[in-house]
């Protein structure tokens, strides 16, 4: 369209020169003197013969394609539907396209529609642009331009959060000087509370070496408890900080980003300019690097609103207007207690009671802070990595230890592997019953007991029938300890060896007959048992077994 406008401008200039009596042969020279590029000689001849120049739209019309939905049948339905729904904000072109299919394709008036949904969308936009149908009313919020406050008067604050690829979340707090656009961002791995917000504000005051007069915030729950018709009830810690630093508070409407666009843009700026290319990095690396990023943006990048370096403008115009700093209970490291050395028991002692920390921090130093009856435990002295949180016990509770469920030592499961090895290596009908009894009888020594049984069986290598008889005797007598198992094993083994020796010495090997059902039965004479009894009595009398 810009090219067509230039073409129309050249036409009008040539026609005007013609009316002034300039010869056609001198047109090109006059255009050069006017710093205009003259067209070719045939084009000058063509324009010179015109009386009036066409408009840009008239020039473009020969090159415009026919509209696919300009068919009279389609056009009538489209225009009537758009006119009937001119105030309907929920009207969708996909619904209009389906209506055309229902009225034209399904009824047989057309084999198919002349275009797709995007073609129909472009045609509807053409109808509205050419005012052939009424455009829907635009109800936009009316905003006035607000002048920037004087230097050193106002700062704005807002919160942001970004989820990174590892599943962690980086929470950050953005503060901006309203006049110079100087930015300050602090990040941590958990949500900011009121005390951490006050502490960050004081660190910002130390950074800029002064105090502003007004703080503009949103209705965030850690700073504002309730807002009723403009009456603000701030949280206890936040109200104490404002009173301590003599700062006026201005609270904007809840969930109204248009009223604080400057700091809202800053939150989006942090997410896009700093975090978007670093989502694959650990959260602690992102938290540590955000300070250097702020320094680069304050000292190297021109602000698009002021066209100046934020740090330079702040130092020259805004810092002299700040009020001097006041001491604060939220300053320095006074809010953190530590370092506290953690021993093997992983306990922090606070007012006679113990509170657990994660197993990964034993034999290390940690820091903690007590806020509103809650203990926050951090792994670093900056208080950016929260590792555990406990409710502080009431004053009447003393000498108790509170273990977080995630900090408890999990029982070993090695015994399960030993049990599976026994079942697989020595299959027996009574093995599972016996092993379950061992585990129930020895809940704290499952793995040592089962390992000892496995080592014993690997050494003895018993036959399946004999092992089953041992396990049967153990289960019948409720003998589920390794010493009892070994005693029964040795006893049955000795009984079998004595039985075999007695028969081998006397040559009284029994004969076997097969019953009709196929079962083999030992057959001995009646004298055999009498002789064995007498021999046993003699051995006992002589001090034998």
Short mmCIF file of C-alpha atoms in Angstrom, two decimals:
data_model
loop_
_atom_site.label_atom_id
_atom_site.label_comp_id
_atom_site.label_asym_id
_atom_site.label_seq_id
_atom_site.Cartn_x
_atom_site.Cartn_y
_atom_site.Cartn_z
CA UNK A 1 0.00 0.00 0.00
CA UNK A 2 2.92 2.36 0.69
CA UNK A 3 4.20 1.80 -2.85
CA UNK A 4 0.80 2.70 -4.29
CA UNK A 5 0.72 5.88 -2.21
CA UNK A 6 4.12 6.91 -3.58
CA UNK A 7 2.89 6.16 -7.07
CA UNK A 8 -0.16 8.38 -6.55
CA UNK A 9 2.11 11.14 -5.19
CA UNK A 10 4.29 11.03 -8.34
CA UNK A 11 1.17 11.12 -10.56
CA UNK A 12 -0.19 14.19 -8.74
CA UNK A 13 3.19 15.94 -8.99
CA UNK A 14 3.46 15.34 -12.76
CA UNK A 15 -0.15 16.51 -13.34
CA UNK A 16 0.49 19.63 -11.23
CA UNK A 17 3.68 20.41 -13.20
CA UNK A 18 1.70 20.01 -16.44
CA UNK A 19 -0.86 22.55 -15.19
CA UNK A 20 2.00 24.95 -14.41
CA UNK A 21 3.09 24.79 -18.07
CA UNK A 22 6.18 22.58 -17.66
CA UNK A 23 6.95 20.74 -20.89
CA UNK A 24 6.84 16.94 -20.87
CA UNK A 25 10.53 16.75 -21.81
CA UNK A 26 11.50 18.78 -18.71
CA UNK A 27 9.46 16.74 -16.20
CA UNK A 28 12.31 14.35 -15.31
CA UNK A 29 14.76 17.21 -14.66
CA UNK A 30 12.27 19.06 -12.45
CA UNK A 31 11.58 15.90 -10.42
CA UNK A 32 15.31 15.44 -9.83
CA UNK A 33 15.57 19.03 -8.60
CA UNK A 34 12.73 18.22 -6.18
CA UNK A 35 14.74 15.20 -4.84
CA UNK A 36 12.23 12.80 -6.37
CA UNK A 37 13.17 9.81 -8.45
CA UNK A 38 11.59 10.29 -11.90
CA UNK A 39 9.83 7.30 -13.47
CA UNK A 40 10.72 6.05 -16.91
CA UNK A 41 9.93 8.15 -20.03
CA UNK A 42 6.92 6.01 -21.09
CA UNK A 43 5.49 6.30 -17.53
CA UNK A 44 5.97 10.10 -17.55
CA UNK A 45 4.21 10.24 -20.94
CA UNK A 46 1.35 8.13 -19.50
CA UNK A 47 0.92 10.32 -16.40
CA UNK A 48 1.31 13.56 -18.40
CA UNK A 49 -1.75 12.72 -20.50
CA UNK A 50 -3.96 12.20 -17.38
CA UNK A 51 -6.23 14.92 -16.09
CA UNK A 52 -6.73 13.52 -12.55
CA UNK A 53 -4.72 10.91 -10.61
CA UNK A 54 -6.57 7.80 -9.32
CA UNK A 55 -6.59 6.97 -5.62
CA UNK A 56 -4.49 4.22 -4.07
CA UNK A 57 -7.54 1.98 -3.62
CA UNK A 58 -8.46 2.43 -7.28
CA UNK A 59 -4.94 1.43 -8.27
CA UNK A 60 -5.05 -1.65 -6.04
CA UNK A 61 -8.49 -2.84 -7.17
CA UNK A 62 -7.30 -4.39 -10.46
CA UNK A 63 -4.89 -6.58 -8.50
CA UNK A 64 -7.34 -7.78 -5.83
CA UNK A 65 -8.59 -11.34 -6.13
CA UNK A 66 -12.25 -12.16 -6.12
CA UNK A 67 -13.57 -13.11 -2.69
CA UNK A 68 -14.45 -16.81 -2.51
CA UNK A 69 -17.52 -16.20 -0.32
CA UNK A 70 -18.73 -13.25 -2.44
CA UNK A 71 -21.22 -15.62 -4.05
CA UNK A 72 -24.70 -14.07 -3.62
CA UNK A 73 -26.07 -17.12 -1.80
CA UNK A 74 -23.20 -17.18 0.73
CA UNK A 75 -22.96 -13.42 1.00
CA UNK A 76 -26.60 -12.99 2.02
CA UNK A 77 -26.36 -15.55 4.84
CA UNK A 78 -23.02 -14.20 6.08
CA UNK A 79 -24.13 -10.55 6.16
CA UNK A 80 -27.47 -11.33 7.83
CA UNK A 81 -25.77 -13.47 10.49
CA UNK A 82 -23.08 -10.88 11.22
CA UNK A 83 -25.65 -8.10 11.46
CA UNK A 84 -27.86 -10.14 13.80
CA UNK A 85 -24.86 -10.83 16.07
CA UNK A 86 -23.10 -7.48 15.89
CA UNK A 87 -23.22 -7.19 19.71
CA UNK A 88 -22.49 -10.86 20.35
CA UNK A 89 -18.90 -11.13 21.60
CA UNK A 90 -19.17 -14.91 21.70
CA UNK A 91 -19.71 -15.27 17.94
CA UNK A 92 -17.09 -17.56 16.38
CA UNK A 93 -16.34 -17.85 12.69
CA UNK A 94 -16.19 -21.65 13.07
CA UNK A 95 -19.86 -21.56 14.14
CA UNK A 96 -20.76 -19.40 11.12
CA UNK A 97 -18.89 -21.80 8.84
CA UNK A 98 -20.91 -24.73 10.26
CA UNK A 99 -24.12 -22.74 9.71
CA UNK A 100 -23.21 -22.29 6.03
CA UNK A 101 -22.59 -26.02 5.69
CA UNK A 102 -25.96 -26.76 7.26
CA UNK A 103 -27.92 -24.28 5.08
CA UNK A 104 -26.09 -24.79 1.77
CA UNK A 105 -24.23 -28.11 1.64
CA UNK A 106 -26.66 -30.29 3.61
CA UNK A 107 -29.65 -28.94 1.66
CA UNK A 108 -27.98 -29.59 -1.70
CA UNK A 109 -27.76 -25.96 -2.81
CA UNK A 110 -23.97 -26.25 -3.06
CA UNK A 111 -21.74 -29.27 -3.42
CA UNK A 112 -19.18 -27.74 -1.01
CA UNK A 113 -18.34 -24.34 0.41
CA UNK A 114 -15.99 -22.22 -1.73
CA UNK A 115 -13.32 -21.91 0.99
CA UNK A 116 -12.18 -23.01 4.42
CA UNK A 117 -12.68 -21.37 7.81
CA UNK A 118 -9.69 -19.05 7.42
CA UNK A 119 -11.04 -17.86 4.05
CA UNK A 120 -14.37 -17.12 5.71
CA UNK A 121 -12.59 -15.32 8.55
CA UNK A 122 -10.76 -13.10 6.05
CA UNK A 123 -13.99 -12.38 4.19
CA UNK A 124 -15.78 -11.33 7.40
CA UNK A 125 -12.87 -9.01 8.21
CA UNK A 126 -13.19 -7.54 4.69
CA UNK A 127 -16.90 -6.90 5.19
CA UNK A 128 -16.27 -5.10 8.48
CA UNK A 129 -13.34 -3.12 7.05
CA UNK A 130 -15.41 -1.90 4.10
CA UNK A 131 -18.32 -1.15 6.50
CA UNK A 132 -20.67 -3.50 4.69
CA UNK A 133 -21.59 -4.88 8.14
CA UNK A 134 -21.51 -3.20 11.52
CA UNK A 135 -18.36 -3.91 13.51
CA UNK A 136 -18.83 -5.07 17.11
CA UNK A 137 -18.39 -2.26 19.63
CA UNK A 138 -14.97 -2.08 21.25
CA UNK A 139 -15.24 -1.69 25.01
CA UNK A 140 -11.72 -0.91 26.10
CA UNK A 141 -10.66 0.55 29.39
CA UNK A 142 -10.07 4.29 29.18
CA UNK A 143 -6.71 5.18 30.62
CA UNK A 144 -5.08 8.54 31.20
CA UNK A 145 -1.40 9.19 30.86
CA UNK A 146 0.19 9.46 34.30
CA UNK A 147 3.23 11.60 34.75
CA UNK A 148 6.20 10.01 36.46
CA UNK A 149 6.49 11.03 40.12
CA UNK A 150 9.37 13.27 41.21
CA UNK A 151 12.75 11.64 41.79
CA UNK A 152 13.11 9.54 44.94
CA UNK A 153 9.41 9.47 45.79
CA UNK A 154 7.97 6.15 44.64
CA UNK A 155 8.99 2.50 44.24
CA UNK A 156 6.87 -0.37 42.97
CA UNK A 157 6.97 -4.00 44.11
CA UNK A 158 5.58 -7.24 42.72
CA UNK A 159 6.19 -10.99 42.84
CA UNK A 160 6.84 -13.57 40.13
CA UNK A 161 7.39 -17.31 39.89
CA UNK A 162 8.90 -19.47 37.15
CA UNK A 163 8.88 -23.26 36.88
CA UNK A 164 12.11 -24.69 35.44
CA UNK A 165 12.68 -27.93 33.57
CA UNK A 166 13.73 -29.90 36.63
CA UNK A 167 10.32 -29.34 38.23
CA UNK A 168 11.60 -26.77 40.74
CA UNK A 169 10.15 -23.29 41.10
CA UNK A 170 12.09 -20.03 41.30
CA UNK A 171 10.24 -17.32 43.22
CA UNK A 172 11.45 -13.77 42.72
CA UNK A 173 10.59 -10.31 44.02
CA UNK A 174 10.92 -7.29 41.72
CA UNK A 175 11.41 -3.70 42.96
CA UNK A 176 11.69 -0.72 40.61
CA UNK A 177 12.40 2.95 41.16
CA UNK A 178 9.51 4.63 39.38
CA UNK A 179 11.46 7.66 38.13
CA UNK A 180 14.77 6.23 36.90
CA UNK A 181 13.51 2.65 36.25
CA UNK A 182 16.34 1.22 38.36
CA UNK A 183 15.50 -2.45 38.99
CA UNK A 184 16.29 -4.78 41.86
CA UNK A 185 15.42 -8.49 41.84
CA UNK A 186 15.93 -11.09 44.56
CA UNK A 187 15.11 -14.78 44.09
CA UNK A 188 14.77 -17.88 46.24
CA UNK A 189 13.38 -21.41 45.96
CA UNK A 190 10.24 -20.85 48.05
CA UNK A 191 7.47 -18.31 48.24
CA UNK A 192 8.23 -15.00 49.94
CA UNK A 193 6.58 -14.35 53.28
CA UNK A 194 6.10 -10.99 55.04
CA UNK A 195 9.41 -11.08 56.92
CA UNK A 196 11.40 -12.02 53.81
CA UNK A 197 9.67 -9.24 51.87
CA UNK A 198 10.55 -6.67 54.54
CA UNK A 199 14.11 -7.93 54.64
CA UNK A 200 14.40 -7.63 50.84
CA UNK A 201 13.02 -4.09 50.94
CA UNK A 202 15.62 -3.11 53.53
CA UNK A 203 18.39 -4.68 51.43
CA UNK A 204 17.13 -2.57 48.53
CA UNK A 205 17.31 0.57 50.69
CA UNK A 206 20.89 -0.32 51.56
CA UNK A 207 21.63 -0.89 47.88
CA UNK A 208 20.30 2.52 46.80
CA UNK A 209 21.63 4.23 49.98
CA UNK A 210 18.36 5.88 50.85
CA UNK A 211 14.61 5.56 51.46
CA UNK A 212 11.74 6.55 49.16
CA UNK A 213 8.52 8.08 50.44
CA UNK A 214 5.91 5.78 48.90
CA UNK A 215 5.63 2.05 48.21
CA UNK A 216 3.12 0.84 45.60
CA UNK A 217 2.05 -2.82 45.91
CA UNK A 218 -0.62 -5.24 44.82
CA UNK A 219 -2.93 -6.93 47.31
CA UNK A 220 -0.57 -9.82 48.00
CA UNK A 221 -1.53 -11.97 50.97
CA UNK A 222 1.86 -11.74 52.69
CA UNK A 223 1.53 -7.94 52.93
CA UNK A 224 -2.21 -7.19 52.94
CA UNK A 225 -4.72 -9.15 55.01
CA UNK A 226 -7.88 -7.43 53.83
CA UNK A 227 -9.07 -4.49 51.74
CA UNK A 228 -12.57 -3.10 52.22
CA UNK A 229 -13.60 -0.07 50.20
CA UNK A 230 -10.11 1.33 50.28
CA UNK A 231 -9.45 0.49 53.95
CA UNK A 232 -6.26 -1.55 54.08
CA UNK A 233 -5.34 -3.99 56.85
CA UNK A 234 -1.67 -4.93 56.47
CA UNK A 235 0.00 -7.94 58.04
CA UNK A 236 1.67 -7.40 61.42
CA UNK A 237 5.27 -7.67 60.21
CA UNK A 238 4.71 -5.57 57.12
CA UNK A 239 2.88 -2.85 59.05
CA UNK A 240 5.69 -2.78 61.61
CA UNK A 241 8.27 -2.35 58.84
CA UNK A 242 6.33 0.53 57.22
CA UNK A 243 6.02 2.28 60.57
CA UNK A 244 9.69 1.71 61.34
CA UNK A 245 10.88 3.14 58.01
CA UNK A 246 8.20 5.90 57.80
CA UNK A 247 6.98 4.83 54.34
CA UNK A 248 3.54 5.53 52.91
CA UNK A 249 1.68 2.60 51.42
CA UNK A 250 -0.41 2.69 48.27
CA UNK A 251 -2.33 -0.51 47.50
CA UNK A 252 -3.68 -0.98 43.99
CA UNK A 253 -6.82 -2.82 43.04
CA UNK A 254 -6.59 -6.56 43.37
CA UNK A 255 -5.68 -8.46 40.18
CA UNK A 256 -5.49 -5.21 38.19
CA UNK A 257 -2.21 -5.27 36.25
CA UNK A 258 -3.13 -2.26 34.10
CA UNK A 259 -2.88 0.03 37.11
CA UNK A 260 0.76 -0.96 37.73
CA UNK A 261 2.01 -1.68 34.25
CA UNK A 262 5.59 -0.61 34.96
CA UNK A 263 6.36 -3.29 37.53
CA UNK A 264 4.15 -5.87 35.78
CA UNK A 265 6.29 -5.37 32.69
CA UNK A 266 9.34 -5.86 34.88
CA UNK A 267 8.09 -9.29 36.05
CA UNK A 268 7.55 -10.32 32.42
CA UNK A 269 10.96 -8.84 31.56
CA UNK A 270 12.67 -11.04 34.16
CA UNK A 271 10.86 -14.13 32.92
CA UNK A 272 11.67 -13.50 29.25
CA UNK A 273 15.09 -11.84 29.33
CA UNK A 274 16.72 -13.76 32.18
CA UNK A 275 14.86 -17.01 32.88
CA UNK A 276 13.61 -18.11 29.45
CA UNK A 277 17.09 -19.14 28.19
CA UNK A 278 18.12 -20.73 31.51
CA UNK A 279 15.26 -23.11 32.28
CA UNK A 280 17.61 -26.10 32.00
CA UNK A 281 19.87 -24.81 34.80
CA UNK A 282 19.52 -25.68 38.51
CA UNK A 283 17.42 -23.36 40.63
CA UNK A 284 20.33 -22.36 42.88
CA UNK A 285 22.40 -21.30 39.87
CA UNK A 286 19.55 -19.11 38.64
CA UNK A 287 19.13 -17.58 42.09
CA UNK A 288 22.86 -16.83 42.39
CA UNK A 289 23.11 -15.26 38.92
CA UNK A 290 20.16 -12.88 39.06
CA UNK A 291 22.15 -10.15 40.88
CA UNK A 292 24.71 -9.91 38.07
CA UNK A 293 21.88 -9.82 35.54
CA UNK A 294 20.35 -6.82 37.34
CA UNK A 295 23.71 -5.04 37.34
CA UNK A 296 24.09 -5.55 33.58
CA UNK A 297 20.62 -4.23 32.83
CA UNK A 298 21.04 -1.20 35.08
CA UNK A 299 24.41 -0.19 33.66
CA UNK A 300 24.42 -1.33 30.02
CA UNK A 301 20.90 -1.27 28.54
CA UNK A 302 19.08 1.97 27.74
CA UNK A 303 15.58 2.08 29.14
CA UNK A 304 13.02 2.36 26.34
CA UNK A 305 10.88 4.84 28.30
CA UNK A 306 13.61 7.27 29.41
CA UNK A 307 16.25 6.49 26.74
CA UNK A 308 18.88 6.60 29.46
CA UNK A 309 20.87 4.14 31.50
CA UNK A 310 18.86 3.48 34.69
CA UNK A 311 21.91 3.52 36.98
CA UNK A 312 23.27 6.73 35.48
CA UNK A 313 19.96 8.56 35.78
CA UNK A 314 19.48 7.25 39.31
CA UNK A 315 22.90 8.45 40.49
CA UNK A 316 22.54 11.88 38.85
CA UNK A 317 18.93 12.75 39.62
CA UNK A 318 17.25 10.35 42.02
CA UNK A 319 19.75 9.32 44.68
CA UNK A 320 20.23 12.90 45.98
CA UNK A 321 16.46 13.13 46.55
CA UNK A 322 16.27 10.01 48.76
CA UNK A 323 15.88 10.24 52.50
CA UNK A 324 18.69 8.81 54.67
CA UNK A 325 18.41 5.22 55.82
CA UNK A 326 17.16 4.23 59.25
CA UNK A 327 18.24 1.15 61.24
CA UNK A 328 15.88 -1.80 60.94
CA UNK A 329 15.08 -4.96 62.84
CA UNK A 330 14.89 -6.65 59.44
CA UNK A 331 18.40 -5.74 58.37
CA UNK A 332 21.59 -7.78 58.03
CA UNK A 333 21.76 -11.37 59.22
CA UNK A 334 20.03 -10.68 62.54
CA UNK A 335 16.98 -12.58 61.39
CA UNK A 336 18.92 -15.81 60.86
CA UNK A 337 20.30 -17.93 63.68
CA UNK A 338 23.36 -19.95 62.90
CA UNK A 339 25.42 -21.57 61.74
CA UNK A 340 24.18 -24.60 63.68
CA UNK A 341 26.24 -27.77 63.34
CA UNK A 342 24.16 -30.87 62.66
CA UNK A 343 25.35 -34.19 64.12
CA UNK A 344 24.37 -37.73 63.18
CA UNK A 345 20.96 -37.35 64.89
CA UNK A 346 20.03 -34.45 62.55
CA UNK A 347 18.36 -32.36 65.29
CA UNK A 348 18.23 -28.59 65.91
CA UNK A 349 17.57 -27.71 69.56
CA UNK A 350 15.33 -24.71 70.22
CA UNK A 351 14.04 -23.99 73.75
CA UNK A 352 14.69 -27.55 74.99
CA UNK A 353 12.84 -29.14 72.05
CA UNK A 354 14.44 -30.82 69.05
CA UNK A 355 13.47 -30.35 65.40
CA UNK A 356 14.69 -32.55 62.56
CA UNK A 357 16.48 -31.61 59.34
CA UNK A 358 16.83 -33.73 56.16
CA UNK A 359 19.40 -36.58 56.30
CA UNK A 360 21.45 -34.94 53.53
CA UNK A 361 22.48 -32.13 55.95
CA UNK A 362 23.97 -34.19 58.77
CA UNK A 363 27.51 -33.11 59.69
CA UNK A 364 26.83 -29.77 57.97
CA UNK A 365 25.93 -26.25 59.14
CA UNK A 366 22.43 -24.82 58.72
CA UNK A 367 20.60 -21.61 59.66
CA UNK A 368 17.10 -21.10 61.00
CA UNK A 369 14.60 -18.33 61.61
CA UNK A 370 11.51 -18.25 63.84
CA UNK A 371 8.58 -16.32 62.35
CA UNK A 372 5.04 -16.34 63.76
CA UNK A 373 5.51 -19.64 65.55
CA UNK A 374 7.11 -21.38 62.57
CA UNK A 375 10.74 -22.49 62.29
CA UNK A 376 12.26 -22.07 58.82
CA UNK A 377 15.52 -23.96 58.32
CA UNK A 378 17.88 -22.84 55.52
CA UNK A 379 21.06 -24.35 54.14
CA UNK A 380 22.75 -20.99 53.46
CA UNK A 381 23.20 -17.80 55.43
CA UNK A 382 21.42 -15.74 52.75
CA UNK A 383 18.21 -17.63 53.49
CA UNK A 384 17.48 -18.53 49.85
CA UNK A 385 17.27 -22.36 50.11
CA UNK A 386 14.56 -23.57 52.50
CA UNK A 387 15.19 -27.19 53.53
CA UNK A 388 12.66 -27.77 56.34
CA UNK A 389 9.76 -26.08 58.10
CA UNK A 390 8.37 -26.92 61.57
CA UNK A 391 5.64 -25.58 63.80
CA UNK A 392 7.28 -24.43 67.03
CA UNK A 393 5.94 -26.31 70.05
CA UNK A 394 3.95 -24.36 72.70
CA UNK A 395 5.80 -23.06 75.74
CA UNK A 396 4.43 -25.79 78.02
CA UNK A 397 5.90 -28.54 75.81
CA UNK A 398 9.49 -29.28 76.80
CA UNK A 399 12.16 -31.85 76.00
CA UNK A 400 10.32 -33.28 73.00
CA UNK A 401 11.75 -34.18 69.62
CA UNK A 402 9.73 -33.49 66.48
CA UNK A 403 10.69 -35.55 63.44
CA UNK A 404 9.36 -34.57 60.04
CA UNK A 405 8.02 -37.65 58.17
CA UNK A 406 10.47 -37.02 55.33
CA UNK A 407 13.41 -36.99 57.77
CA UNK A 408 12.77 -40.40 59.32
CA UNK A 409 15.22 -43.20 58.59
CA UNK A 410 13.60 -45.71 56.28
CA UNK A 411 13.99 -49.40 57.25
CA UNK A 412 16.31 -51.52 55.14
CA UNK A 413 14.74 -53.77 52.52
CA UNK A 414 17.77 -56.02 51.97
CA UNK A 415 16.00 -58.86 53.79
CA UNK A 416 13.49 -59.09 50.95
CA UNK A 417 16.26 -59.95 48.47
CA UNK A 418 17.62 -62.63 50.84
CA UNK A 419 14.14 -64.08 51.29
CA UNK A 420 13.60 -64.24 47.52
CA UNK A 421 16.99 -66.00 47.15
CA UNK A 422 16.02 -68.65 49.71
CA UNK A 423 12.68 -69.30 48.01
CA UNK A 424 14.32 -69.58 44.62
CA UNK A 425 17.37 -71.65 45.62
CA UNK A 426 15.69 -74.05 48.06
CA UNK A 427 12.08 -74.60 46.97
CA UNK A 428 10.11 -76.47 49.60
CA UNK A 429 6.43 -76.63 50.56
CA UNK A 430 7.14 -75.28 54.05
CA UNK A 431 9.85 -72.75 53.13
CA UNK A 432 7.55 -69.74 52.77
CA UNK A 433 5.76 -70.54 56.05
CA UNK A 434 9.10 -70.83 57.84
CA UNK A 435 10.53 -67.60 56.38
CA UNK A 436 7.42 -65.62 57.26
CA UNK A 437 7.77 -66.89 60.81
CA UNK A 438 11.43 -65.81 60.93
CA UNK A 439 10.51 -62.28 59.74
CA UNK A 440 7.68 -61.95 62.25
CA UNK A 441 9.72 -63.33 65.15
CA UNK A 442 12.75 -61.10 64.40
CA UNK A 443 11.39 -57.75 63.08
CA UNK A 444 14.63 -55.87 63.78
CA UNK A 445 16.99 -58.62 62.61
CA UNK A 446 15.32 -59.96 59.51
CA UNK A 447 18.29 -59.52 57.21
CA UNK A 448 20.93 -61.06 59.58
CA UNK A 449 18.68 -64.04 60.45
CA UNK A 450 17.80 -64.81 56.84
CA UNK A 451 21.40 -64.35 55.70
CA UNK A 452 22.62 -66.80 58.36
CA UNK A 453 20.03 -69.39 57.28
CA UNK A 454 21.05 -68.95 53.63
CA UNK A 455 24.74 -69.33 54.49
CA UNK A 456 24.01 -72.50 56.53
CA UNK A 457 22.02 -74.11 53.74
CA UNK A 458 24.63 -73.18 51.13
CA UNK A 459 27.24 -74.92 53.29
CA UNK A 460 25.18 -78.04 54.06
CA UNK A 461 23.49 -78.48 50.65
CA UNK A 462 20.66 -80.68 52.05
CA UNK A 463 18.36 -82.88 50.01
CA UNK A 464 14.87 -81.54 49.40
CA UNK A 465 13.11 -84.22 51.43
CA UNK A 466 15.38 -83.78 54.42
CA UNK A 467 15.12 -79.98 54.28
CA UNK A 468 11.35 -80.19 54.19
CA UNK A 469 11.37 -82.42 57.29
CA UNK A 470 13.55 -79.85 59.09
CA UNK A 471 11.23 -76.97 58.09
CA UNK A 472 8.20 -79.00 59.14
CA UNK A 473 9.70 -79.62 62.60
CA UNK A 474 10.56 -75.89 62.92
CA UNK A 475 7.04 -74.81 62.04
CA UNK A 476 5.45 -77.35 64.40
CA UNK A 477 7.61 -76.23 67.33
CA UNK A 478 7.51 -72.50 66.43
CA UNK A 479 11.29 -72.42 66.12
CA UNK A 480 11.95 -69.33 64.00
CA UNK A 481 15.46 -68.33 65.04
CA UNK A 482 18.64 -69.34 63.26
CA UNK A 483 20.04 -71.10 66.36
CA UNK A 484 16.86 -73.14 66.74
CA UNK A 485 16.87 -73.96 63.05
CA UNK A 486 20.49 -75.17 63.23
CA UNK A 487 19.76 -77.27 66.35
CA UNK A 488 16.79 -79.00 64.71
CA UNK A 489 18.75 -79.48 61.51
CA UNK A 490 21.66 -81.10 63.43
CA UNK A 491 19.34 -83.24 65.55
CA UNK A 492 17.45 -84.68 62.59
CA UNK A 493 20.69 -85.22 60.75
CA UNK A 494 22.11 -87.16 63.74
CA UNK A 495 18.97 -89.28 64.08
CA UNK A 496 19.21 -90.31 60.48
CA UNK A 497 22.89 -91.23 60.82
CA UNK A 498 22.31 -93.34 64.01
CA UNK A 499 19.43 -95.16 62.36
CA UNK A 500 21.56 -96.08 59.39
CA UNK A 501 24.50 -97.21 61.59
CA UNK A 502 22.36 -99.54 63.67
CA UNK A 503 21.05 -101.39 60.70
CA UNK A 504 24.41 -101.42 58.97
CA UNK A 505 26.17 -102.99 62.04
CA UNK A 506 23.73 -105.88 62.44
CA UNK A 507 23.13 -106.49 58.82
CA UNK A 508 19.43 -106.18 59.47
CA UNK A 509 18.53 -104.44 56.34
CA UNK A 510 14.75 -104.54 55.91
CA UNK A 511 13.09 -106.04 52.91
CA UNK A 512 10.57 -104.11 50.89
CA UNK A 513 7.29 -105.22 49.38
CA UNK A 514 5.07 -103.29 47.04
CA UNK A 515 1.44 -102.81 47.99
CA UNK A 516 -1.35 -103.00 45.38
CA UNK A 517 -1.53 -99.18 45.36
CA UNK A 518 2.14 -98.97 44.39
CA UNK A 519 3.48 -97.88 47.81
CA UNK A 520 6.69 -99.53 49.05
CA UNK A 521 6.56 -100.86 52.66
CA UNK A 522 9.46 -102.06 54.86
CA UNK A 523 9.06 -105.59 56.19
CA UNK A 524 11.06 -106.87 59.23
CA UNK A 525 10.71 -109.78 61.54
CA UNK A 526 9.50 -109.40 65.14
CA UNK A 527 12.93 -110.29 66.51
CA UNK A 528 14.54 -107.36 64.76
CA UNK A 529 12.91 -104.76 66.98
CA UNK A 530 13.71 -106.73 70.15
CA UNK A 531 17.36 -107.00 69.21
CA UNK A 532 17.61 -103.31 68.40
CA UNK A 533 16.03 -102.40 71.74
CA UNK A 534 18.50 -104.53 73.67
CA UNK A 535 21.45 -103.05 71.82
CA UNK A 536 20.25 -99.53 72.51
CA UNK A 537 19.91 -100.32 76.22
CA UNK A 538 23.45 -101.65 76.34
CA UNK A 539 24.89 -98.61 74.60
CA UNK A 540 23.07 -96.29 77.01
CA UNK A 541 24.35 -98.20 80.00
CA UNK A 542 27.90 -97.93 78.71
CA UNK A 543 27.63 -94.16 78.38
CA UNK A 544 27.01 -94.12 74.65
CA UNK A 545 24.64 -91.95 72.76
#
